[in-house]
GROMACS .gro file of N, CA and C in nm:
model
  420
    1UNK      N    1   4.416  -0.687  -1.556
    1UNK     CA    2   4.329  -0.797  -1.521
    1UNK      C    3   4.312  -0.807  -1.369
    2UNK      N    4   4.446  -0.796  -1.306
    2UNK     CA    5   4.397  -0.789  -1.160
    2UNK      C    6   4.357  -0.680  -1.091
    3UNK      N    7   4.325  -0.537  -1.179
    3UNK     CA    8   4.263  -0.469  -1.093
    3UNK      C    9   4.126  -0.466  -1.136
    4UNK      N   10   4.069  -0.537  -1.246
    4UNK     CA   11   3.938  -0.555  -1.278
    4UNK      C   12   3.890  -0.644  -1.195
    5UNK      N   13   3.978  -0.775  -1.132
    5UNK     CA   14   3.924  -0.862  -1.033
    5UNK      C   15   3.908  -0.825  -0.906
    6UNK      N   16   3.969  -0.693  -0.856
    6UNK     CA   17   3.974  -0.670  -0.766
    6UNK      C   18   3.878  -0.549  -0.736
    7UNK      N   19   3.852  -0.493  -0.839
    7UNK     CA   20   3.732  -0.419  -0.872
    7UNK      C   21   3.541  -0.498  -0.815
    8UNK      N   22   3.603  -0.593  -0.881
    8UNK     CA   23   3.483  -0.670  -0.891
    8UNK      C   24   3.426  -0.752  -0.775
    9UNK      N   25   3.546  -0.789  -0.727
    9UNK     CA   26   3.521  -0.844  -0.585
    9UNK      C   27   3.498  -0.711  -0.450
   10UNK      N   28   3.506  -0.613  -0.481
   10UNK     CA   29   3.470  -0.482  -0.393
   10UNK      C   30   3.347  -0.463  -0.412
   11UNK      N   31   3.261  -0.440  -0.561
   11UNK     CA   32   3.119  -0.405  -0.576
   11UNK      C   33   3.030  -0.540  -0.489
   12UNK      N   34   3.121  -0.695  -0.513
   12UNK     CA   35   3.030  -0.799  -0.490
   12UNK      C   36   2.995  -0.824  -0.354
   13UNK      N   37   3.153  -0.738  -0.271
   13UNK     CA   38   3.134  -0.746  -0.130
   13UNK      C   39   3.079  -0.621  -0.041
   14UNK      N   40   3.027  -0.505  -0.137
   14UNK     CA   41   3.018  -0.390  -0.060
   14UNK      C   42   2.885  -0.396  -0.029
   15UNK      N   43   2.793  -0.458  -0.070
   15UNK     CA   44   2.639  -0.466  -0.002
   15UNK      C   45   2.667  -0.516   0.186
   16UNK      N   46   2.750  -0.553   0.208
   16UNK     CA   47   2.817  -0.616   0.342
   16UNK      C   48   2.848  -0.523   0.440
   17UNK      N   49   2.950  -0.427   0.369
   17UNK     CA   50   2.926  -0.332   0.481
   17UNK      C   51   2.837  -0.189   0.441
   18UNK      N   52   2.745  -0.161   0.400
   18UNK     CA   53   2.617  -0.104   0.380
   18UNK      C   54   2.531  -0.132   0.505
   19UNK      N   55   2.416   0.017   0.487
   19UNK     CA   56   2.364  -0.015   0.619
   19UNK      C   57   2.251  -0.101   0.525
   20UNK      N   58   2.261  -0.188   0.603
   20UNK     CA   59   2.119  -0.273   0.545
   20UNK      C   60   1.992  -0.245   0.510
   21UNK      N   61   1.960  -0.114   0.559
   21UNK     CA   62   1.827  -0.050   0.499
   21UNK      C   63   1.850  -0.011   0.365
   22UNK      N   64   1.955   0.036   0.310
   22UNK     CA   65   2.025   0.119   0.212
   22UNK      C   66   2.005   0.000   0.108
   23UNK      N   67   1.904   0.051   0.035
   23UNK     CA   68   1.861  -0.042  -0.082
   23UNK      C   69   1.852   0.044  -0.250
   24UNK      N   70   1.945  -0.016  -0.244
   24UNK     CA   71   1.973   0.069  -0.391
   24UNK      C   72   2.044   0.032  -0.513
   25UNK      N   73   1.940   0.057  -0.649
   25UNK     CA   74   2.071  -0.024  -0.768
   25UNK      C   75   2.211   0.002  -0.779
   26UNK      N   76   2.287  -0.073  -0.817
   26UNK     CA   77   2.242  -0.215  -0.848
   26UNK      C   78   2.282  -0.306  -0.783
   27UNK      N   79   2.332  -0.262  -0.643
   27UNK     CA   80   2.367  -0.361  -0.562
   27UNK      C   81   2.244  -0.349  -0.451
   28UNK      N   82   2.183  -0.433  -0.438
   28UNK     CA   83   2.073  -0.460  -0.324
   28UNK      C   84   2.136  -0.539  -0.227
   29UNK      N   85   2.053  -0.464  -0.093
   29UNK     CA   86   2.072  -0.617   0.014
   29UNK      C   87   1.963  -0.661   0.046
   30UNK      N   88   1.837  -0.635  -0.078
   30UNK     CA   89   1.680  -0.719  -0.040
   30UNK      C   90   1.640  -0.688   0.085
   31UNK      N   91   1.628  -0.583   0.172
   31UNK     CA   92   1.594  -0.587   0.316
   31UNK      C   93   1.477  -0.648   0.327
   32UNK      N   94   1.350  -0.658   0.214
   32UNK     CA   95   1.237  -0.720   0.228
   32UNK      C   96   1.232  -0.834   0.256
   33UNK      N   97   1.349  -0.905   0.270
   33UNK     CA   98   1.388  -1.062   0.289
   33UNK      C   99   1.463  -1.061   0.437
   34UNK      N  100   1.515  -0.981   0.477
   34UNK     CA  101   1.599  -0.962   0.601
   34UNK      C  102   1.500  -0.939   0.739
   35UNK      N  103   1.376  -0.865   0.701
   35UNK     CA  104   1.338  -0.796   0.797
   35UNK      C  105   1.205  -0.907   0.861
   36UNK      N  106   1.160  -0.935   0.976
   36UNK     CA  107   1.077  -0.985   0.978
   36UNK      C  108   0.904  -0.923   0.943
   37UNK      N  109   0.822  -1.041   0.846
   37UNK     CA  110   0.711  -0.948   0.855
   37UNK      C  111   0.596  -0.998   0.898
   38UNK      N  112   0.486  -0.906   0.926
   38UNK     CA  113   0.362  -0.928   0.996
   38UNK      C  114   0.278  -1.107   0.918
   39UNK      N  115   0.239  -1.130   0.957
   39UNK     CA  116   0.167  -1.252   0.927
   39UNK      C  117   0.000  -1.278   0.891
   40UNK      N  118  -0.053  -1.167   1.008
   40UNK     CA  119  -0.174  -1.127   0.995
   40UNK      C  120  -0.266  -1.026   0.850
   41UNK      N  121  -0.325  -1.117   0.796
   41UNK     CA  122  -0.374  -1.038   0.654
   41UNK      C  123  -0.535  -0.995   0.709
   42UNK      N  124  -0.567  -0.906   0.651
   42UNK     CA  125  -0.727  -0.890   0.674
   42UNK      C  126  -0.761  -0.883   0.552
   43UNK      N  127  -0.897  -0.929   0.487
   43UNK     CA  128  -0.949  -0.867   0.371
   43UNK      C  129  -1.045  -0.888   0.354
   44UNK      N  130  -1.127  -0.846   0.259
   44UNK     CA  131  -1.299  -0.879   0.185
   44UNK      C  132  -1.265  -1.023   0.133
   45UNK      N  133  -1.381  -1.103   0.131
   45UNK     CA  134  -1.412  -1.188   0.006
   45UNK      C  135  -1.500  -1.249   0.007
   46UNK      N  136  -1.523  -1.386  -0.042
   46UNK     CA  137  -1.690  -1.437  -0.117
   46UNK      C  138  -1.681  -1.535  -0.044
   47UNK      N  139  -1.783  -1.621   0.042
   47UNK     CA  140  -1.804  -1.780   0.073
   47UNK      C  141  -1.883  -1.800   0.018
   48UNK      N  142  -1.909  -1.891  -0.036
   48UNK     CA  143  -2.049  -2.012  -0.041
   48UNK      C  144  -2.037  -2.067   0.053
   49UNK      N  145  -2.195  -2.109   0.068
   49UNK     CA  146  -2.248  -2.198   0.243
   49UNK      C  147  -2.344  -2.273   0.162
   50UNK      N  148  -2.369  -2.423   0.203
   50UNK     CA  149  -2.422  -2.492   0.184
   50UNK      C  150  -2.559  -2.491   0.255
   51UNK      N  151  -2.645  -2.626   0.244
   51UNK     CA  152  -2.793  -2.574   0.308
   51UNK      C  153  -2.766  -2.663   0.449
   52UNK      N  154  -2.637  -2.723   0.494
   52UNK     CA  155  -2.587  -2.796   0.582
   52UNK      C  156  -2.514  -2.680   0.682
   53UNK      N  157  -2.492  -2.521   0.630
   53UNK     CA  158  -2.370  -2.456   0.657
   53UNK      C  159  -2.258  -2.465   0.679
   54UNK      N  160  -2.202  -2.585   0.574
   54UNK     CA  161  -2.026  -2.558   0.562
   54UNK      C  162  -1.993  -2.451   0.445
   55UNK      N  163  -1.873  -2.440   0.485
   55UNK     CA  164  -1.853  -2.319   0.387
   55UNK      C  165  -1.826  -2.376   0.284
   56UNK      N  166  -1.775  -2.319   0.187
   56UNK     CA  167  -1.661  -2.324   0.011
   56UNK      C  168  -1.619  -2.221  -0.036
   57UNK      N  169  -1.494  -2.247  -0.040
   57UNK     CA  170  -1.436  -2.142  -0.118
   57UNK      C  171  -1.462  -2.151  -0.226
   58UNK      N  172  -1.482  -2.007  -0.289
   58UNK     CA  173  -1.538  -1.960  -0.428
   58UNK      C  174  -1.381  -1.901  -0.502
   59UNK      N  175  -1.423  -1.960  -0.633
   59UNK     CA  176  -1.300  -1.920  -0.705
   59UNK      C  177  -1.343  -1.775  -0.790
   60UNK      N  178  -1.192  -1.730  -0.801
   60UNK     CA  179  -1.196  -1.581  -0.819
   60UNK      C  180  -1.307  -1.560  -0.954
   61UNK      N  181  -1.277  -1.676  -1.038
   61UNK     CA  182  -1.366  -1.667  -1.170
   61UNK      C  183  -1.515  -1.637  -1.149
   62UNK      N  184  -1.560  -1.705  -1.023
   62UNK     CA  185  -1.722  -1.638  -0.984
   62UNK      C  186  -1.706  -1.484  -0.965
   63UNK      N  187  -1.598  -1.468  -0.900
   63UNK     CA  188  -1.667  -1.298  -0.868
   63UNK      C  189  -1.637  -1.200  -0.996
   64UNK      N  190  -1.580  -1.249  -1.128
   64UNK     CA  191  -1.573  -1.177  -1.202
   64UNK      C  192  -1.472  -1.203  -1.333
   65UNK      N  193  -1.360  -1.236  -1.271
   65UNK     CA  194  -1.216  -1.240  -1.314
   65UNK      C  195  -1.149  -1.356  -1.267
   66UNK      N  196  -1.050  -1.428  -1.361
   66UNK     CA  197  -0.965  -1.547  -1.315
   66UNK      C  198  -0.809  -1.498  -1.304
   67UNK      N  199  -0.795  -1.368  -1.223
   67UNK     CA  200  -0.740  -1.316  -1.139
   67UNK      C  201  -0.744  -1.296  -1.036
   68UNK      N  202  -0.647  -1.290  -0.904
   68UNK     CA  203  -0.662  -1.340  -0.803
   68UNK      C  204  -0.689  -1.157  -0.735
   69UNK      N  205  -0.574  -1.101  -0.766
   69UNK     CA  206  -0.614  -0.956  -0.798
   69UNK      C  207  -0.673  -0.886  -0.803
   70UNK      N  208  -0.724  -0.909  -0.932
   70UNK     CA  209  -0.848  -0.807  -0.967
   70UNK      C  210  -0.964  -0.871  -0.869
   71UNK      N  211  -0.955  -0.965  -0.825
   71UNK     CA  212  -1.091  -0.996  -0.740
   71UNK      C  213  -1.082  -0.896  -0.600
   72UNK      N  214  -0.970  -0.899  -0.570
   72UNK     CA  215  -0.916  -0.866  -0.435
   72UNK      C  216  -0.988  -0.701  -0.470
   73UNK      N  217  -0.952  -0.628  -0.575
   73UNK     CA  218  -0.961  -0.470  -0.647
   73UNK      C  219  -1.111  -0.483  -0.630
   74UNK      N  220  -1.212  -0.551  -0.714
   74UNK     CA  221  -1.380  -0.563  -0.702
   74UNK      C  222  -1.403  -0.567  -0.540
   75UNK      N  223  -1.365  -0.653  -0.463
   75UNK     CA  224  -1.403  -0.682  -0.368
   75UNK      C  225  -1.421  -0.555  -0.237
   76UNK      N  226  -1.269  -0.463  -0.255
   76UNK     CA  227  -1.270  -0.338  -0.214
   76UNK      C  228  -1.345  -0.253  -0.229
   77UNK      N  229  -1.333  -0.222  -0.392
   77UNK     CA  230  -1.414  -0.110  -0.428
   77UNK      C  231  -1.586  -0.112  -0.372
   78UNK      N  232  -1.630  -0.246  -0.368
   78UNK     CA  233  -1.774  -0.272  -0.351
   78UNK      C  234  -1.761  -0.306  -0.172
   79UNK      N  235  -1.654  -0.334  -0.108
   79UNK     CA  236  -1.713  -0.351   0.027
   79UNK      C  237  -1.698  -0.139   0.115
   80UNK      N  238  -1.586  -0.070   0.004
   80UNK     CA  239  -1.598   0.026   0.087
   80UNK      C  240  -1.626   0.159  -0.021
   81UNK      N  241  -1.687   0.095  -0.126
   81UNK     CA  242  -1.752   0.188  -0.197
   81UNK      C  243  -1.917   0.231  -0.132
   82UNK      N  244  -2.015   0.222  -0.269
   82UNK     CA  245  -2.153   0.293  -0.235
   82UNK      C  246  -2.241   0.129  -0.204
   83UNK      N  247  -2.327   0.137  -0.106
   83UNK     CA  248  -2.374  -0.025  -0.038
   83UNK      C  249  -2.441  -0.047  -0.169
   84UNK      N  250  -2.475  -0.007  -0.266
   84UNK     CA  251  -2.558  -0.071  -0.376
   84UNK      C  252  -2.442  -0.176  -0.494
   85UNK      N  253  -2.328  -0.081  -0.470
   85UNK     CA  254  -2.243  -0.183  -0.525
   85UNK      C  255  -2.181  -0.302  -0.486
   86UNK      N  256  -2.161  -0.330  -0.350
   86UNK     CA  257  -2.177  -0.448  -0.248
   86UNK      C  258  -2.305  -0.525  -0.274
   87UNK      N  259  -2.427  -0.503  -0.299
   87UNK     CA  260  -2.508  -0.531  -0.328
   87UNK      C  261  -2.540  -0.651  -0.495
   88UNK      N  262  -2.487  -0.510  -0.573
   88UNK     CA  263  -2.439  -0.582  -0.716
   88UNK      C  264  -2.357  -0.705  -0.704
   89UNK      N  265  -2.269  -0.659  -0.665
   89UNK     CA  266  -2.155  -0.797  -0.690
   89UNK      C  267  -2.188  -0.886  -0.629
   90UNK      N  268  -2.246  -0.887  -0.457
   90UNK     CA  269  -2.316  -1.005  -0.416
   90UNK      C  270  -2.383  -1.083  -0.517
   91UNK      N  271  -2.486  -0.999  -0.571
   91UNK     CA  272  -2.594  -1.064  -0.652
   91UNK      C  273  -2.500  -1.164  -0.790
   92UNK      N  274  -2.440  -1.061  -0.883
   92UNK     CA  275  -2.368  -1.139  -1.007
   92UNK      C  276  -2.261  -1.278  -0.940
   93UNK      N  277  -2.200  -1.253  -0.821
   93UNK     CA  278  -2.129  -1.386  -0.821
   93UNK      C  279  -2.240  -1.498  -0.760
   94UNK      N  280  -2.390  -1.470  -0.708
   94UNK     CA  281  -2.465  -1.568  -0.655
   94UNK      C  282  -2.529  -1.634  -0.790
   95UNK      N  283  -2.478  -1.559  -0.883
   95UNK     CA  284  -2.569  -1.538  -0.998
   95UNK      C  285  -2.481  -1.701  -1.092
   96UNK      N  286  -2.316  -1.670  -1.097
   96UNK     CA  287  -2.284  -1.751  -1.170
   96UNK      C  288  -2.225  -1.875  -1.049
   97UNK      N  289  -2.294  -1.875  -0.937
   97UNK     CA  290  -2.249  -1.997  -0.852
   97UNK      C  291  -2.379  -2.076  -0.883
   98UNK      N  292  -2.548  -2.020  -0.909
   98UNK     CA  293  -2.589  -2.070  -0.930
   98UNK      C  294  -2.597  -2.176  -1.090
   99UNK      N  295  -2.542  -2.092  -1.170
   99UNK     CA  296  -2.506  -2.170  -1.334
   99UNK      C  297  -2.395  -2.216  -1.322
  100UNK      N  298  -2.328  -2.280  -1.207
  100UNK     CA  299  -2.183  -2.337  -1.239
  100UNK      C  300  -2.233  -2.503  -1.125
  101UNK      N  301  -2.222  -2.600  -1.227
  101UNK     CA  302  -2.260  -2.736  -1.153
  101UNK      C  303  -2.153  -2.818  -1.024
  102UNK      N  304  -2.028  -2.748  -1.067
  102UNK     CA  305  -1.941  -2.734  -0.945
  102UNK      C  306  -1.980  -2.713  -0.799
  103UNK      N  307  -2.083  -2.621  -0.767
  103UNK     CA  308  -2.101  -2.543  -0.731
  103UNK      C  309  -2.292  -2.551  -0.664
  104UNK      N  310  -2.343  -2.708  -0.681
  104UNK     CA  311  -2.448  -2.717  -0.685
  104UNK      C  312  -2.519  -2.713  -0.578
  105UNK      N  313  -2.437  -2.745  -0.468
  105UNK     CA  314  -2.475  -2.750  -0.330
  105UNK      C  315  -2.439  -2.635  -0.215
  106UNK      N  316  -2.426  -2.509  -0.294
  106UNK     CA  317  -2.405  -2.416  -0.254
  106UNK      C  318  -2.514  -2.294  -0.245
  107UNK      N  319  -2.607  -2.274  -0.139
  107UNK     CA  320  -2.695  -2.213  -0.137
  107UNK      C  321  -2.709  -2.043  -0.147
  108UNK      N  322  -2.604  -2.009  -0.051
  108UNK     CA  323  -2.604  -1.870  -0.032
  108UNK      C  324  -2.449  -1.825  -0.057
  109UNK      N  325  -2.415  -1.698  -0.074
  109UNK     CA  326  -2.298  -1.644  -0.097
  109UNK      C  327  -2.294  -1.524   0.061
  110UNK      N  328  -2.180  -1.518   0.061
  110UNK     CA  329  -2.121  -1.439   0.206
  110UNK      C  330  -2.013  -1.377   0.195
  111UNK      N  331  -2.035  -1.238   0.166
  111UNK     CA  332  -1.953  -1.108   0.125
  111UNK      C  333  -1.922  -1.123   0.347
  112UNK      N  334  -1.744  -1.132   0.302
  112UNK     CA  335  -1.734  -1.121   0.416
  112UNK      C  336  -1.587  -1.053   0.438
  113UNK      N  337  -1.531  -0.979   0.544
  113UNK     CA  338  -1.416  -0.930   0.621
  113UNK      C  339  -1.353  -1.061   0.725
  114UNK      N  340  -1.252  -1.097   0.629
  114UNK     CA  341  -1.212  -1.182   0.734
  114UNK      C  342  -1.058  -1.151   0.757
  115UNK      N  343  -0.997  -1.181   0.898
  115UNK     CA  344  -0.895  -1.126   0.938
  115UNK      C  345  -0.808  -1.226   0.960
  116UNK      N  346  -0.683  -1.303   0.918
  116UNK     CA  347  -0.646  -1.451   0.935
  116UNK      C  348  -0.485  -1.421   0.979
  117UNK      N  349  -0.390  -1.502   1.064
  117UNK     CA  350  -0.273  -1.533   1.073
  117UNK      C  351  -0.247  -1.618   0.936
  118UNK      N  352  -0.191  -1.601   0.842
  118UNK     CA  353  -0.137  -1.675   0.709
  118UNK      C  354  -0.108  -1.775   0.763
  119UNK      N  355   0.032  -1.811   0.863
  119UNK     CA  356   0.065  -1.908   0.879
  119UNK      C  357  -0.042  -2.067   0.929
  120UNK      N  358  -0.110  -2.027   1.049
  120UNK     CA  359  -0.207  -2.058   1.094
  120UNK      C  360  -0.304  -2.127   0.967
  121UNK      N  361  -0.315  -2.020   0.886
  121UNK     CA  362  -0.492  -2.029   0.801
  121UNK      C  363  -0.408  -2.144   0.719
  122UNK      N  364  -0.300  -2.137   0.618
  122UNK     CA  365  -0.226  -2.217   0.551
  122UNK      C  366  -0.206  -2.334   0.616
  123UNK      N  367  -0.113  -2.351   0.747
  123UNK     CA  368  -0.052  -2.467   0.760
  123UNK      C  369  -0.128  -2.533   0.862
  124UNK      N  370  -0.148  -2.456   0.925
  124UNK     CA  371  -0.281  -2.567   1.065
  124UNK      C  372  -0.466  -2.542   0.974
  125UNK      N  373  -0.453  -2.469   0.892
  125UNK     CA  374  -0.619  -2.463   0.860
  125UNK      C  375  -0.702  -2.403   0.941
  126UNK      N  376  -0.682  -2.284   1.023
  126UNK     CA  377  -0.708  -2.245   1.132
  126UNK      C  378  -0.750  -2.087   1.046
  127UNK      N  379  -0.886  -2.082   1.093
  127UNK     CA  380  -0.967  -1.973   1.030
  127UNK      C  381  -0.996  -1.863   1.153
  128UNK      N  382  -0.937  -1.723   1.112
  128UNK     CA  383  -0.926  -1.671   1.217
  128UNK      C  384  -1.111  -1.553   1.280
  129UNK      N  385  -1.096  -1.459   1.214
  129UNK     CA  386  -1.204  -1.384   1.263
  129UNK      C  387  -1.264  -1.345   1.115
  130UNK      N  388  -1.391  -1.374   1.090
  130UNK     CA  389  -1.482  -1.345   1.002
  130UNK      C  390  -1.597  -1.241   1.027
  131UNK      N  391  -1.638  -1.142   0.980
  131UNK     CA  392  -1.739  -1.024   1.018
  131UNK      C  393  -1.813  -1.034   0.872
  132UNK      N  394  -1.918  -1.084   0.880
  132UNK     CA  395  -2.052  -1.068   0.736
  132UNK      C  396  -2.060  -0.941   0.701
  133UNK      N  397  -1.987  -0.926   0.586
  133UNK     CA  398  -2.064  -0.781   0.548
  133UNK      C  399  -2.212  -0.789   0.475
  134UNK      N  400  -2.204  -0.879   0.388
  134UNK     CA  401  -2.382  -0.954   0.291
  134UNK      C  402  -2.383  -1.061   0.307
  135UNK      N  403  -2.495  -1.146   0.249
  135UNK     CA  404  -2.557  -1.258   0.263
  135UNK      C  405  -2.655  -1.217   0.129
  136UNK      N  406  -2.618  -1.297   0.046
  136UNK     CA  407  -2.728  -1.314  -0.097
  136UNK      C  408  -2.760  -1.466  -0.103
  137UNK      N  409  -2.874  -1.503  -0.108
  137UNK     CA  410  -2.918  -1.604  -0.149
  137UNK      C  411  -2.903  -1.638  -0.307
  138UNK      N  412  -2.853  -1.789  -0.348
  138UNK     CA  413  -2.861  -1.845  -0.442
  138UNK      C  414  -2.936  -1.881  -0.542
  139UNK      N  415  -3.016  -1.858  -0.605
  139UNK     CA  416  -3.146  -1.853  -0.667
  139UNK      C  417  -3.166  -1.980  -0.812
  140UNK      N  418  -3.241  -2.067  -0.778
  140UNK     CA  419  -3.175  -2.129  -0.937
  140UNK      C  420  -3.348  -2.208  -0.958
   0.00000   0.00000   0.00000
């Protein structure tokens, strides 16, 4: 019994002296939690703009899917795929912003690259650099 406890307290303490990069079952030391990481995200996605020009965020369900994901996956493929498919998807999510009453005061859609500090965009609301890739008008 006491060399099973003493067993056990060696596996529980040996992630400790490990080099901390050394991530491996089944003892982890999570370095993804240890290490500091970047803050800055860039990516594609959809605005609505009003006929006032404030923006709205569009939920993932307009551009296709009520995945946050797979929107992120469409959004790629069509901003650095063939321009006709950037094109498409502009059109189908202007398509169901116009049939969604949520959504009534929303004129145009804005396929855009925007580049944000997380912390910033989250906790101060602070919107960092936006580049238009389309502009589809709303049609209803």
């Amino acid at each position: 019994m006491k060399l099973a406890t003493l067993v056990l307290l060696v596996l529980v303490a040996w992630p400790l002296v490990r080099d901390p990069h050394d991530d491996a079952f089944p003892l982890s030391t999570y370095p993804m939690f240890g290490e500091p990481r970047p803050t800055r995200l860039t990516m594609d996605y959809a605005l609505g703009e009003t006929a006032r020009g404030e923006r709205r965020t569009l939920s993932p369900r307009l551009v296709g899917t009520g995945e946050v994901l797979q929107a992120y996956a469409l959004f790629e493929r069509a901003v650095h795929g063939p321009r006709d498919g950037l094109q498409r998807l502009c059109g189908e999510i202007a398509a169901r912003v116009a049939n969604d009453p949520a959504y009534r005061d929303v004129v145009s859609v804005r396929i855009v690259t925007g580049s944000h500090d997380a912390v910033d965009y989250l906790v101060r609301h602070h919107i960092g650099v936006e580049r238009e890739r389309l502009h589809c008008v709303v049609l209803r």
